Short mmCIF file of C-alpha atoms and ligand atoms in Angstrom, two decimals:
data_model
loop_
_atom_site.label_atom_id
_atom_site.label_comp_id
_atom_site.label_asym_id
_atom_site.label_seq_id
_atom_site.Cartn_x
_atom_site.Cartn_y
_atom_site.Cartn_z
CA MET N 179 27.35 -56.12 -68.15
CA THR N 180 24.35 -58.37 -67.54
CA SER N 181 24.80 -62.01 -66.65
CA LYS N 182 24.25 -64.80 -69.12
CA VAL N 183 20.61 -65.79 -69.53
CA ARG N 184 19.79 -69.10 -67.89
CA THR N 185 16.27 -70.51 -68.00
CA ARG N 186 14.87 -73.82 -66.93
CA PHE N 187 11.99 -76.17 -67.48
CA ALA N 188 11.11 -77.96 -64.27
CA PRO N 189 8.38 -80.54 -64.82
CA SER N 190 7.09 -82.86 -62.12
CA PRO N 191 7.19 -86.38 -63.56
CA THR N 192 3.69 -87.40 -62.56
CA GLY N 193 2.25 -87.94 -66.05
CA PHE N 194 2.82 -87.18 -69.70
CA LEU N 195 4.42 -84.06 -71.04
CA HIS N 196 1.20 -82.25 -71.79
CA ILE N 197 0.66 -79.45 -74.21
CA GLY N 198 0.74 -76.71 -71.54
CA GLY N 199 4.06 -78.00 -70.21
CA ALA N 200 5.40 -78.20 -73.75
CA ARG N 201 4.56 -74.55 -74.34
CA THR N 202 6.29 -73.55 -71.09
CA ALA N 203 9.32 -75.57 -72.17
CA LEU N 204 9.26 -74.01 -75.64
CA PHE N 205 9.11 -70.45 -74.29
CA SER N 206 11.88 -71.09 -71.74
CA TRP N 207 14.01 -72.74 -74.41
CA ALA N 208 13.39 -70.00 -76.97
CA PHE N 209 14.17 -67.24 -74.48
CA ALA N 210 17.51 -68.85 -73.64
CA LYS N 211 18.35 -69.41 -77.31
CA ARG N 212 17.29 -65.87 -78.24
CA HIS N 213 19.82 -64.50 -75.77
CA GLN N 214 22.57 -67.06 -76.40
CA GLY N 215 21.87 -68.41 -72.95
CA ASP N 216 21.51 -71.85 -71.40
CA PHE N 217 18.38 -73.92 -71.07
CA ILE N 218 18.30 -76.29 -68.13
CA LEU N 219 16.09 -79.32 -67.62
CA ARG N 220 15.22 -80.14 -64.04
CA ILE N 221 13.04 -83.03 -62.98
CA GLU N 222 11.08 -82.17 -59.84
CA ASP N 223 10.58 -85.68 -58.55
CA THR N 224 10.30 -85.11 -54.81
CA ASP N 225 6.65 -86.17 -54.78
CA VAL N 226 7.77 -89.77 -54.48
CA ALA N 227 4.25 -91.15 -54.35
CA ARG N 228 3.28 -89.64 -57.71
CA SER N 229 6.58 -89.54 -59.62
CA THR N 230 7.39 -92.47 -61.91
CA PRO N 231 10.32 -93.41 -64.15
CA GLU N 232 7.83 -93.84 -67.01
CA ALA N 233 6.74 -90.23 -66.60
CA VAL N 234 10.37 -89.08 -66.61
CA GLN N 235 10.88 -91.00 -69.84
CA ALA N 236 7.68 -89.54 -71.32
CA ILE N 237 9.00 -86.04 -70.60
CA LEU N 238 12.40 -86.79 -72.12
CA ASP N 239 10.72 -88.36 -75.19
CA GLY N 240 8.39 -85.41 -75.61
CA MET N 241 11.22 -82.90 -75.35
CA GLN N 242 13.26 -84.85 -77.85
CA TRP N 243 10.37 -85.16 -80.29
CA LEU N 244 9.84 -81.41 -80.11
CA GLY N 245 13.56 -80.82 -80.56
CA LEU N 246 13.92 -78.83 -77.34
CA ALA N 247 17.44 -79.80 -76.35
CA HIS N 248 18.68 -78.79 -72.92
CA ASP N 249 22.16 -77.42 -72.37
CA GLU N 250 22.40 -78.74 -68.82
CA GLY N 251 20.68 -81.53 -66.92
CA PRO N 252 18.47 -83.31 -66.51
CA PHE N 253 18.96 -82.61 -62.82
CA TYR N 254 16.88 -84.72 -60.47
CA GLN N 255 15.79 -83.17 -57.21
CA MET N 256 15.89 -86.51 -55.44
CA GLN N 257 19.63 -86.57 -56.10
CA ARG N 258 20.08 -83.18 -54.50
CA MET N 259 18.79 -84.01 -51.03
CA PRO N 260 22.15 -83.49 -49.28
CA ARG N 261 22.33 -79.99 -50.73
CA TYR N 262 18.83 -79.06 -49.53
CA LYS N 263 19.64 -80.36 -46.05
CA GLU N 264 22.83 -78.37 -46.03
CA VAL N 265 20.96 -75.14 -46.83
CA ILE N 266 18.32 -75.91 -44.19
CA ALA N 267 21.07 -76.32 -41.59
CA GLN N 268 22.58 -73.00 -42.67
CA MET N 269 19.24 -71.25 -42.33
CA LEU N 270 18.64 -72.71 -38.88
CA ALA N 271 22.07 -71.51 -37.85
CA ALA N 272 21.44 -68.05 -39.33
CA GLY N 273 18.04 -67.77 -37.66
CA THR N 274 16.13 -67.40 -40.94
CA ALA N 275 14.42 -70.71 -40.19
CA TYR N 276 13.35 -72.34 -36.95
CA HIS N 277 12.10 -75.59 -35.48
CA CYS N 278 8.39 -75.86 -34.88
CA TYR N 279 7.08 -78.63 -32.62
CA THR N 280 3.38 -77.99 -33.02
CA PRO N 281 1.78 -81.41 -33.52
CA ALA N 282 -0.77 -81.93 -36.28
CA ASP N 283 -3.79 -82.05 -33.95
CA GLU N 284 -2.79 -78.79 -32.30
CA LEU N 285 -2.41 -77.16 -35.70
CA GLU N 286 -5.88 -78.36 -36.60
CA GLN N 287 -7.33 -76.88 -33.38
CA MET N 288 -5.57 -73.62 -34.17
CA ARG N 289 -7.15 -73.49 -37.61
CA GLU N 290 -10.58 -74.44 -36.26
CA ALA N 291 -10.44 -71.60 -33.77
CA GLN N 292 -9.37 -69.15 -36.49
CA ARG N 293 -12.16 -70.26 -38.79
CA ALA N 294 -14.63 -69.91 -35.94
CA ARG N 295 -13.50 -66.29 -35.50
CA GLY N 296 -13.92 -65.72 -39.23
CA GLU N 297 -10.17 -65.47 -39.82
CA LYS N 298 -8.09 -67.06 -42.56
CA PRO N 299 -6.49 -70.22 -41.10
CA ARG N 300 -2.74 -69.82 -40.73
CA TYR N 301 0.13 -70.82 -38.50
CA ASP N 302 0.13 -68.43 -35.55
CA GLY N 303 3.90 -68.33 -35.09
CA ARG N 304 3.95 -69.91 -31.64
CA TRP N 305 7.45 -71.36 -32.22
CA ARG N 306 8.72 -68.38 -34.14
CA PRO N 307 11.67 -66.86 -32.29
CA GLU N 308 11.52 -63.13 -31.70
CA ALA N 309 13.74 -60.95 -29.58
CA GLY N 310 12.59 -61.17 -25.98
CA LYS N 311 9.82 -63.68 -26.73
CA PRO N 312 9.80 -66.80 -24.56
CA LEU N 313 9.35 -69.98 -26.59
CA PRO N 314 7.42 -73.06 -25.41
CA VAL N 315 9.43 -75.98 -24.07
CA ALA N 316 10.19 -78.53 -26.76
CA PRO N 317 8.06 -81.61 -26.13
CA GLU N 318 9.70 -85.01 -25.71
CA GLY N 319 9.63 -87.38 -28.66
CA VAL N 320 8.31 -84.91 -31.24
CA THR N 321 10.48 -84.40 -34.30
CA PRO N 322 10.07 -80.79 -35.31
CA VAL N 323 9.40 -79.42 -38.77
CA VAL N 324 11.51 -76.52 -39.99
CA ARG N 325 9.69 -73.30 -40.83
CA PHE N 326 10.95 -70.36 -42.79
CA LYS N 327 10.87 -67.12 -40.82
CA ASN N 328 8.93 -65.05 -43.30
CA PRO N 329 9.43 -61.29 -43.00
CA ALA N 330 6.76 -59.67 -40.83
CA GLY N 331 4.92 -56.73 -42.36
CA GLY N 332 5.55 -55.04 -45.69
CA VAL N 333 4.95 -56.40 -49.14
CA THR N 334 6.74 -58.77 -51.44
CA ALA N 335 6.42 -57.63 -55.01
CA TRP N 336 7.87 -58.31 -58.43
CA ASP N 337 7.42 -57.00 -61.92
CA ASP N 338 6.16 -60.04 -63.69
CA LEU N 339 7.44 -60.06 -67.25
CA VAL N 340 4.04 -61.22 -68.48
CA LYS N 341 1.53 -60.05 -65.92
CA GLY N 342 3.04 -56.80 -64.74
CA ARG N 343 3.45 -55.80 -61.11
CA ILE N 344 2.24 -58.32 -58.56
CA GLU N 345 2.25 -57.63 -54.82
CA PHE N 346 1.55 -59.79 -51.80
CA SER N 347 1.31 -58.57 -48.26
CA ASN N 348 3.82 -60.49 -46.13
CA ASP N 349 1.26 -60.89 -43.41
CA GLU N 350 -0.73 -63.06 -45.81
CA LEU N 351 2.15 -65.50 -46.00
CA ASP N 352 2.52 -68.19 -43.37
CA ASP N 353 5.87 -69.26 -42.03
CA LEU N 354 6.24 -71.95 -44.64
CA ILE N 355 7.38 -75.45 -43.66
CA ILE N 356 10.62 -76.00 -45.54
CA ALA N 357 11.48 -79.39 -44.05
CA ARG N 358 9.07 -82.01 -42.78
CA GLY N 359 9.47 -83.90 -39.51
CA ASP N 360 11.43 -86.62 -41.28
CA GLY N 361 13.85 -84.01 -42.59
CA THR N 362 12.70 -84.08 -46.23
CA PRO N 363 12.60 -80.64 -47.81
CA THR N 364 9.34 -79.31 -49.23
CA TYR N 365 8.50 -78.30 -52.76
CA ASN N 366 8.92 -74.51 -52.67
CA PHE N 367 12.19 -74.80 -50.82
CA CYS N 368 13.74 -77.18 -53.36
CA VAL N 369 12.72 -74.87 -56.20
CA VAL N 370 14.44 -71.96 -54.46
CA VAL N 371 17.70 -73.79 -53.82
CA ASP N 372 17.73 -75.12 -57.38
CA ASP N 373 16.99 -71.79 -59.03
CA TRP N 374 19.76 -70.29 -56.94
CA ASP N 375 22.35 -73.05 -57.48
CA MET N 376 21.55 -73.29 -61.18
CA GLY N 377 21.92 -69.54 -61.62
CA ILE N 378 18.49 -69.13 -63.16
CA THR N 379 17.97 -65.59 -64.42
CA GLN N 380 14.41 -65.84 -65.75
CA VAL N 381 11.84 -68.21 -64.32
CA ILE N 382 9.26 -68.85 -67.04
CA ARG N 383 6.44 -71.07 -65.82
CA GLY N 384 2.71 -71.56 -65.59
CA ASP N 385 0.67 -69.02 -63.65
CA ASP N 386 -0.49 -71.72 -61.26
CA HIS N 387 2.78 -70.84 -59.51
CA VAL N 388 2.05 -67.14 -58.93
CA ASN N 389 1.11 -67.81 -55.32
CA ASN N 390 4.39 -69.62 -54.70
CA THR N 391 6.47 -66.76 -56.03
CA PRO N 392 6.40 -64.37 -53.01
CA ARG N 393 7.37 -67.25 -50.74
CA GLN N 394 10.21 -68.20 -53.04
CA ILE N 395 11.40 -64.60 -53.33
CA ASN N 396 11.45 -64.21 -49.54
CA ILE N 397 13.47 -67.38 -49.08
CA LEU N 398 15.92 -66.31 -51.80
CA LYS N 399 16.36 -62.96 -50.07
CA ALA N 400 16.90 -64.64 -46.73
CA LEU N 401 19.64 -66.70 -48.35
CA GLY N 402 21.23 -63.62 -49.82
CA ALA N 403 20.63 -65.14 -53.27
CA PRO N 404 19.85 -63.06 -56.36
CA VAL N 405 16.14 -62.98 -57.20
CA PRO N 406 15.48 -64.02 -60.81
CA ALA N 407 12.91 -62.32 -63.01
CA TYR N 408 9.59 -64.13 -63.25
CA ALA N 409 7.31 -64.62 -66.23
CA HIS N 410 4.06 -66.41 -65.52
CA LEU N 411 2.25 -67.85 -68.51
CA SER N 412 -1.51 -67.92 -68.52
CA MET N 413 -3.25 -71.20 -68.87
CA ILE N 414 -4.39 -72.80 -72.07
CA LEU N 415 -8.09 -73.31 -72.66
CA GLY N 416 -9.53 -76.06 -74.81
CA ASP N 417 -11.40 -75.46 -78.10
CA ASP N 418 -14.57 -75.00 -76.07
CA GLY N 419 -13.15 -72.31 -73.78
CA THR N 420 -12.83 -74.46 -70.66
CA LYS N 421 -9.52 -75.34 -69.01
CA LEU N 422 -7.59 -77.75 -71.22
CA SER N 423 -7.86 -81.30 -69.95
CA LYS N 424 -7.93 -84.91 -71.11
CA ARG N 425 -11.53 -84.40 -72.11
CA HIS N 426 -10.28 -82.38 -75.06
CA GLY N 427 -8.51 -85.34 -76.62
CA ALA N 428 -4.81 -85.21 -77.29
CA VAL N 429 -3.15 -83.34 -74.45
CA SER N 430 0.00 -85.45 -74.24
CA VAL N 431 2.65 -84.29 -76.66
CA MET N 432 3.42 -87.81 -77.86
CA GLN N 433 -0.25 -88.29 -78.64
CA TYR N 434 0.23 -85.66 -81.34
CA ASP N 435 2.95 -87.83 -82.82
CA ASP N 436 0.58 -90.80 -82.77
CA ASP N 437 -2.13 -88.65 -84.32
CA GLY N 438 0.06 -87.81 -87.29
CA TYR N 439 1.31 -84.32 -86.52
CA LEU N 440 4.79 -83.18 -87.47
CA PRO N 441 6.78 -81.73 -84.57
CA GLU N 442 7.44 -78.47 -86.43
CA ALA N 443 3.69 -77.98 -86.83
CA VAL N 444 3.19 -78.47 -83.10
CA ILE N 445 6.09 -76.11 -82.32
CA ASN N 446 4.76 -73.43 -84.66
CA TYR N 447 1.30 -73.89 -83.19
CA LEU N 448 2.49 -73.68 -79.57
CA ALA N 449 4.60 -70.62 -80.36
CA ARG N 450 1.46 -68.73 -81.35
CA LEU N 451 -0.46 -69.92 -78.31
CA GLY N 452 -0.30 -66.74 -76.30
CA TRP N 453 2.55 -65.06 -78.15
CA SER N 454 2.56 -63.14 -81.41
CA HIS N 455 4.83 -61.36 -83.81
CA GLY N 456 2.63 -59.07 -85.87
CA ASP N 457 0.42 -61.16 -88.12
CA GLU N 458 2.96 -63.91 -88.65
CA GLU N 459 1.38 -67.35 -88.47
CA ILE N 460 3.83 -69.65 -90.19
CA PHE N 461 7.47 -69.48 -89.19
CA SER N 462 10.37 -71.80 -88.62
CA ARG N 463 11.90 -72.63 -85.28
CA GLU N 464 14.91 -70.45 -86.16
CA GLN N 465 12.67 -67.54 -87.02
CA PHE N 466 10.77 -68.00 -83.79
CA VAL N 467 13.97 -67.89 -81.76
CA GLU N 468 14.98 -64.70 -83.50
CA TRP N 469 11.66 -63.01 -82.79
CA PHE N 470 10.75 -64.40 -79.40
CA ASP N 471 10.33 -61.95 -76.55
CA LEU N 472 8.42 -61.99 -73.31
CA ALA N 473 6.85 -58.59 -73.99
CA HIS N 474 4.57 -60.05 -76.66
CA ILE N 475 3.14 -62.80 -74.50
CA THR N 476 -0.48 -62.09 -73.77
CA PRO N 477 -1.42 -62.09 -70.10
CA SER N 478 -4.86 -63.51 -70.90
CA ALA N 479 -5.60 -67.20 -71.37
CA ALA N 480 -4.93 -68.67 -74.81
CA GLN N 481 -7.54 -70.85 -76.44
CA PHE N 482 -6.61 -74.03 -78.22
CA ASN N 483 -7.77 -74.27 -81.81
CA THR N 484 -7.49 -77.70 -83.36
CA GLU N 485 -8.46 -76.40 -86.79
CA LYS N 486 -5.51 -74.06 -86.80
CA LEU N 487 -3.16 -76.81 -85.70
CA ASN N 488 -4.49 -78.96 -88.55
CA TRP N 489 -3.97 -76.14 -90.99
CA LEU N 490 -0.36 -75.76 -89.89
CA ASN N 491 0.19 -79.50 -90.03
CA GLN N 492 -1.12 -79.59 -93.57
CA HIS N 493 1.23 -76.78 -94.48
CA TYR N 494 4.25 -78.56 -93.03
CA ILE N 495 3.34 -81.87 -94.64
CA LYS N 496 3.01 -80.14 -98.00
CA HIS N 497 6.48 -78.66 -97.61
CA ALA N 498 8.24 -81.66 -96.08
CA ALA N 499 10.69 -83.70 -98.15
CA ASP N 500 9.10 -86.75 -99.82
CA SER N 501 11.79 -89.00 -98.42
CA ARG N 502 11.04 -87.92 -94.87
CA LEU N 503 7.29 -88.37 -95.32
CA ALA N 504 7.89 -91.78 -96.89
CA GLY N 505 9.82 -92.78 -93.77
CA GLU N 506 6.98 -91.55 -91.55
CA VAL N 507 4.40 -93.41 -93.62
CA ALA N 508 6.51 -96.58 -93.70
CA SER N 509 6.76 -96.72 -89.91
CA ARG N 510 3.04 -96.02 -89.54
CA LEU N 511 2.20 -98.79 -92.03
CA ALA N 512 4.60 -101.15 -90.29
CA ARG N 513 2.78 -100.51 -87.01
CA ARG N 514 -0.43 -101.60 -88.76
CA GLY N 515 1.28 -104.80 -89.84
CA VAL N 516 1.62 -103.64 -93.46
CA ASN N 517 5.01 -104.18 -95.03
CA PRO N 518 5.77 -101.10 -97.12
CA GLU N 519 8.60 -102.92 -98.93
CA ALA N 520 5.97 -104.91 -100.78
CA GLY N 521 4.82 -101.90 -102.81
CA PRO N 522 6.16 -99.33 -105.20
CA GLU N 523 8.50 -96.65 -103.93
CA LEU N 524 6.62 -94.83 -101.25
CA GLU N 525 8.35 -91.59 -102.11
CA SER N 526 6.66 -91.24 -105.47
CA ALA N 527 3.29 -92.15 -103.95
CA VAL N 528 3.86 -89.59 -101.19
CA ALA N 529 4.37 -86.89 -103.78
CA LEU N 530 0.90 -87.65 -105.17
CA TYR N 531 -0.87 -87.30 -101.85
CA LYS N 532 1.03 -84.86 -99.67
CA GLU N 533 -0.85 -81.84 -100.99
CA ARG N 534 -4.09 -83.11 -99.56
CA ALA N 535 -3.21 -84.92 -96.32
CA VAL N 536 -4.04 -83.16 -93.05
CA ASN N 537 -1.96 -85.58 -91.03
CA LEU N 538 0.48 -88.43 -91.45
CA ASN N 539 -2.08 -91.08 -90.58
CA GLU N 540 -4.27 -89.86 -93.40
CA LEU N 541 -1.27 -90.00 -95.68
CA ALA N 542 -0.63 -93.57 -94.54
CA ASP N 543 -4.32 -94.41 -95.16
CA ALA N 544 -4.06 -93.05 -98.68
CA LEU N 545 -0.87 -94.95 -99.40
CA GLU N 546 -1.82 -98.25 -97.85
CA PRO N 547 -3.61 -99.50 -101.01
CA PHE N 548 -0.39 -98.92 -102.95
CA VAL N 549 1.56 -101.42 -100.92
CA THR N 550 -0.95 -103.98 -99.79
CA GLU N 551 -3.48 -106.28 -101.42
CA ILE N 552 -6.71 -104.35 -101.72
CA ARG N 553 -10.23 -105.68 -101.68
CA PRO N 554 -12.86 -103.31 -102.99
CA SER N 555 -16.07 -103.99 -101.09
CA VAL N 556 -18.99 -105.70 -102.80
CA GLU N 557 -20.96 -102.47 -102.40
CA LEU N 558 -18.27 -100.38 -104.06
CA LEU N 559 -18.07 -102.82 -106.96
CA ALA N 560 -21.83 -102.98 -107.33
CA GLN N 561 -22.06 -99.22 -107.27
CA HIS N 562 -19.32 -98.45 -109.78
CA LEU N 563 -18.63 -101.48 -111.94
CA ASN N 564 -21.64 -101.71 -114.26
CA ASP N 565 -21.54 -103.52 -117.62
CA ALA N 566 -20.50 -100.45 -119.57
CA ALA N 567 -17.67 -99.72 -117.17
CA ARG N 568 -16.53 -103.34 -117.21
CA ALA N 569 -16.42 -103.38 -121.02
CA ALA N 570 -14.48 -100.10 -121.09
CA LEU N 571 -11.98 -101.34 -118.51
CA LYS N 572 -11.43 -104.51 -120.54
CA LEU N 573 -10.66 -102.32 -123.51
CA LEU N 574 -8.28 -100.27 -121.38
CA ARG N 575 -6.66 -103.45 -120.06
CA GLY N 576 -5.75 -104.36 -123.63
CA LYS N 577 -4.19 -100.99 -124.29
CA LEU N 578 -2.27 -100.98 -121.04
CA GLY N 579 -1.04 -104.52 -121.60
CA ALA N 580 0.42 -103.37 -124.90
CA LEU N 581 2.63 -100.83 -123.13
CA SER N 582 6.05 -102.04 -122.08
CA SER N 583 7.51 -101.19 -118.68
CA ALA N 584 9.65 -98.57 -120.36
CA GLN N 585 6.56 -97.00 -121.94
CA TRP N 586 4.71 -96.99 -118.63
CA GLN N 587 4.64 -93.22 -118.23
CA LYS N 588 2.01 -90.65 -117.50
CA ALA N 589 1.61 -89.33 -121.06
CA ALA N 590 1.12 -92.78 -122.59
CA LEU N 591 -1.17 -93.85 -119.75
CA SER N 592 -3.27 -90.75 -120.11
CA ALA N 593 -3.53 -91.32 -123.87
CA ALA N 594 -4.68 -94.91 -123.32
CA ILE N 595 -7.45 -93.76 -120.97
CA LYS N 596 -8.61 -91.03 -123.34
CA GLU N 597 -8.73 -93.42 -126.27
CA THR N 598 -10.74 -95.84 -124.18
CA CYS N 599 -13.26 -93.12 -123.33
CA THR N 600 -13.65 -92.17 -126.99
CA GLU N 601 -13.97 -95.74 -128.22
CA ALA N 602 -16.40 -96.75 -125.47
CA GLY N 603 -18.40 -93.52 -125.82
CA LEU N 604 -18.00 -92.75 -122.10
CA LYS N 605 -16.97 -89.65 -120.23
CA MET N 606 -13.70 -89.58 -118.29
CA PRO N 607 -15.22 -90.13 -114.81
CA GLN N 608 -17.23 -93.09 -116.11
CA VAL N 609 -13.93 -94.85 -116.76
CA ALA N 610 -11.69 -93.29 -114.13
CA ILE N 611 -13.95 -93.93 -111.15
CA PRO N 612 -14.41 -97.69 -111.66
CA LEU N 613 -10.71 -97.86 -112.47
CA ARG N 614 -9.88 -96.29 -109.09
CA VAL N 615 -12.20 -98.72 -107.36
CA LEU N 616 -10.41 -101.70 -108.90
CA LEU N 617 -6.94 -100.33 -108.29
CA LEU N 618 -7.25 -98.59 -104.91
CA ALA N 619 -10.62 -99.72 -103.52
CA GLN N 620 -11.78 -96.13 -103.41
CA PRO N 621 -13.60 -93.90 -105.91
CA GLN N 622 -11.34 -90.86 -105.43
CA SER N 623 -7.65 -90.33 -105.94
CA PRO N 624 -5.23 -87.82 -107.39
CA ALA N 625 -4.87 -87.77 -111.19
CA ILE N 626 -5.49 -91.31 -112.42
CA ASP N 627 -2.60 -91.38 -114.90
CA ALA N 628 -0.21 -90.47 -112.08
CA VAL N 629 -1.70 -93.19 -109.91
CA LEU N 630 -1.20 -95.76 -112.68
CA GLU N 631 2.37 -94.64 -113.15
CA VAL N 632 3.22 -94.93 -109.46
CA LEU N 633 1.42 -98.25 -108.95
CA GLY N 634 3.47 -99.73 -111.79
CA ARG N 635 2.61 -101.98 -114.70
CA ASP N 636 2.55 -105.35 -112.93
CA ARG N 637 0.42 -104.26 -110.05
CA VAL N 638 -2.09 -102.42 -112.27
CA LEU N 639 -2.53 -105.32 -114.68
CA ALA N 640 -2.83 -107.85 -111.86
CA ARG N 641 -5.48 -105.82 -110.05
CA LEU N 642 -7.48 -105.33 -113.24
CA ASP N 643 -7.24 -109.00 -114.19
CA HIS N 644 -8.48 -110.00 -110.76
CA HIS N 645 -11.84 -108.33 -111.41
CA LEU N 646 -12.35 -108.36 -115.18
N1 LIG U 368 7.40 -78.65 -61.07
C1 LIG U 368 6.46 -77.62 -61.31
C2 LIG U 368 5.35 -78.11 -62.22
O1 LIG U 368 5.46 -79.12 -62.81
C3 LIG U 368 7.07 -76.39 -61.93
C4 LIG U 368 7.83 -75.59 -60.96
C5 LIG U 368 8.42 -74.32 -61.48
O2 LIG U 368 8.48 -74.15 -62.73
O3 LIG U 368 8.85 -73.50 -60.68
O4 LIG U 368 4.35 -77.48 -62.32
#
């Protein structure tokens, strides 16, 4: 009988939830869901100088937008200080940790001397208690730090669920400071106590933490705590093959919302960023959870591909319900100061454009002329509204005016345009293009009869009359 799977996402609230963090969260979440386990959110806010409430909120917003709900938490490390201090006291009592009074300048001298001898700088263990070893006399007025008594000799190893076996020689690992002079616990120590207390069974995190892992394992062992399995995810590279950073544009998850991406497109995209299931490219969140496993995560770095994300976004927009897209467009238009209530039903206009929009902002751009007063530029008018076109549109205006609201339907509208072309001796585009310019201030659109239908009789006649 194996224990229930418990994973966690443990961001430090020092900035936005970025795309790499979101992928870590997604994989941790999916692994828990795949195994009917629990997903825990833990906010690692002990870096008081860099942690902000805004960043905490940005993380919570990003997780919510992505739909990655936690089963427990959020737990805040700053609220767990008494617990960390309690464990430190226990370790001091058990002799797995010890006080070290070496002042900063002495430590610096120690490192200087080591560097001068061509050695790797490290704490030399002068305060480390050993059987039969005399310790220095504690100096007056110095508050000691607490160091972990790392095992001497041997290796610390684990079978990383992504990277395979990883080994560190214990002699490479310093006796880590677990509490500073002022008593505050340090980063690696808090992670250990949390993973232990929260019963984490699989730690899934970025591979920038590989070097912390042997230290954390050794502390867990010293505490007699179970050691979780570890899965370290490789980093994400930008489109250009360099480490993903702000330079590459949208790296904050909420920026993708602003840029018009649907969360399911981002989820599907992130799922394939370093993980695969055969050749499957498009799959739902439910399908992903069913398929997800750590064995198919690639240990090499994954490269971001904006084109592919756009392709997925286009797919999801095409398949999203019109009502949902209309809501998205309405809020985007409202943010631009355009009142969508002033136009025809956005839903029917959405249906015309959703096949071609790559993102929701583009969809909003396309729909804006439907709900707001449009002003074709002088250049557009000069380019497309010549005398022949003007005469034909006047003819069309007469035919359209003769249609009642009840008759205002695609078939009748299409017939009116065709008749106009025949009578004016013009080809379809010679009428349709200037018509688009007058109605939408742009020379292209989906089928013109459908556009007329959606715009509605009053709006079409008014826009034509304004120019003819
Ligand atoms: N707080 C760490 C970070 O934001 C993650 C720690 C962990 O997952 O163990 O990178």
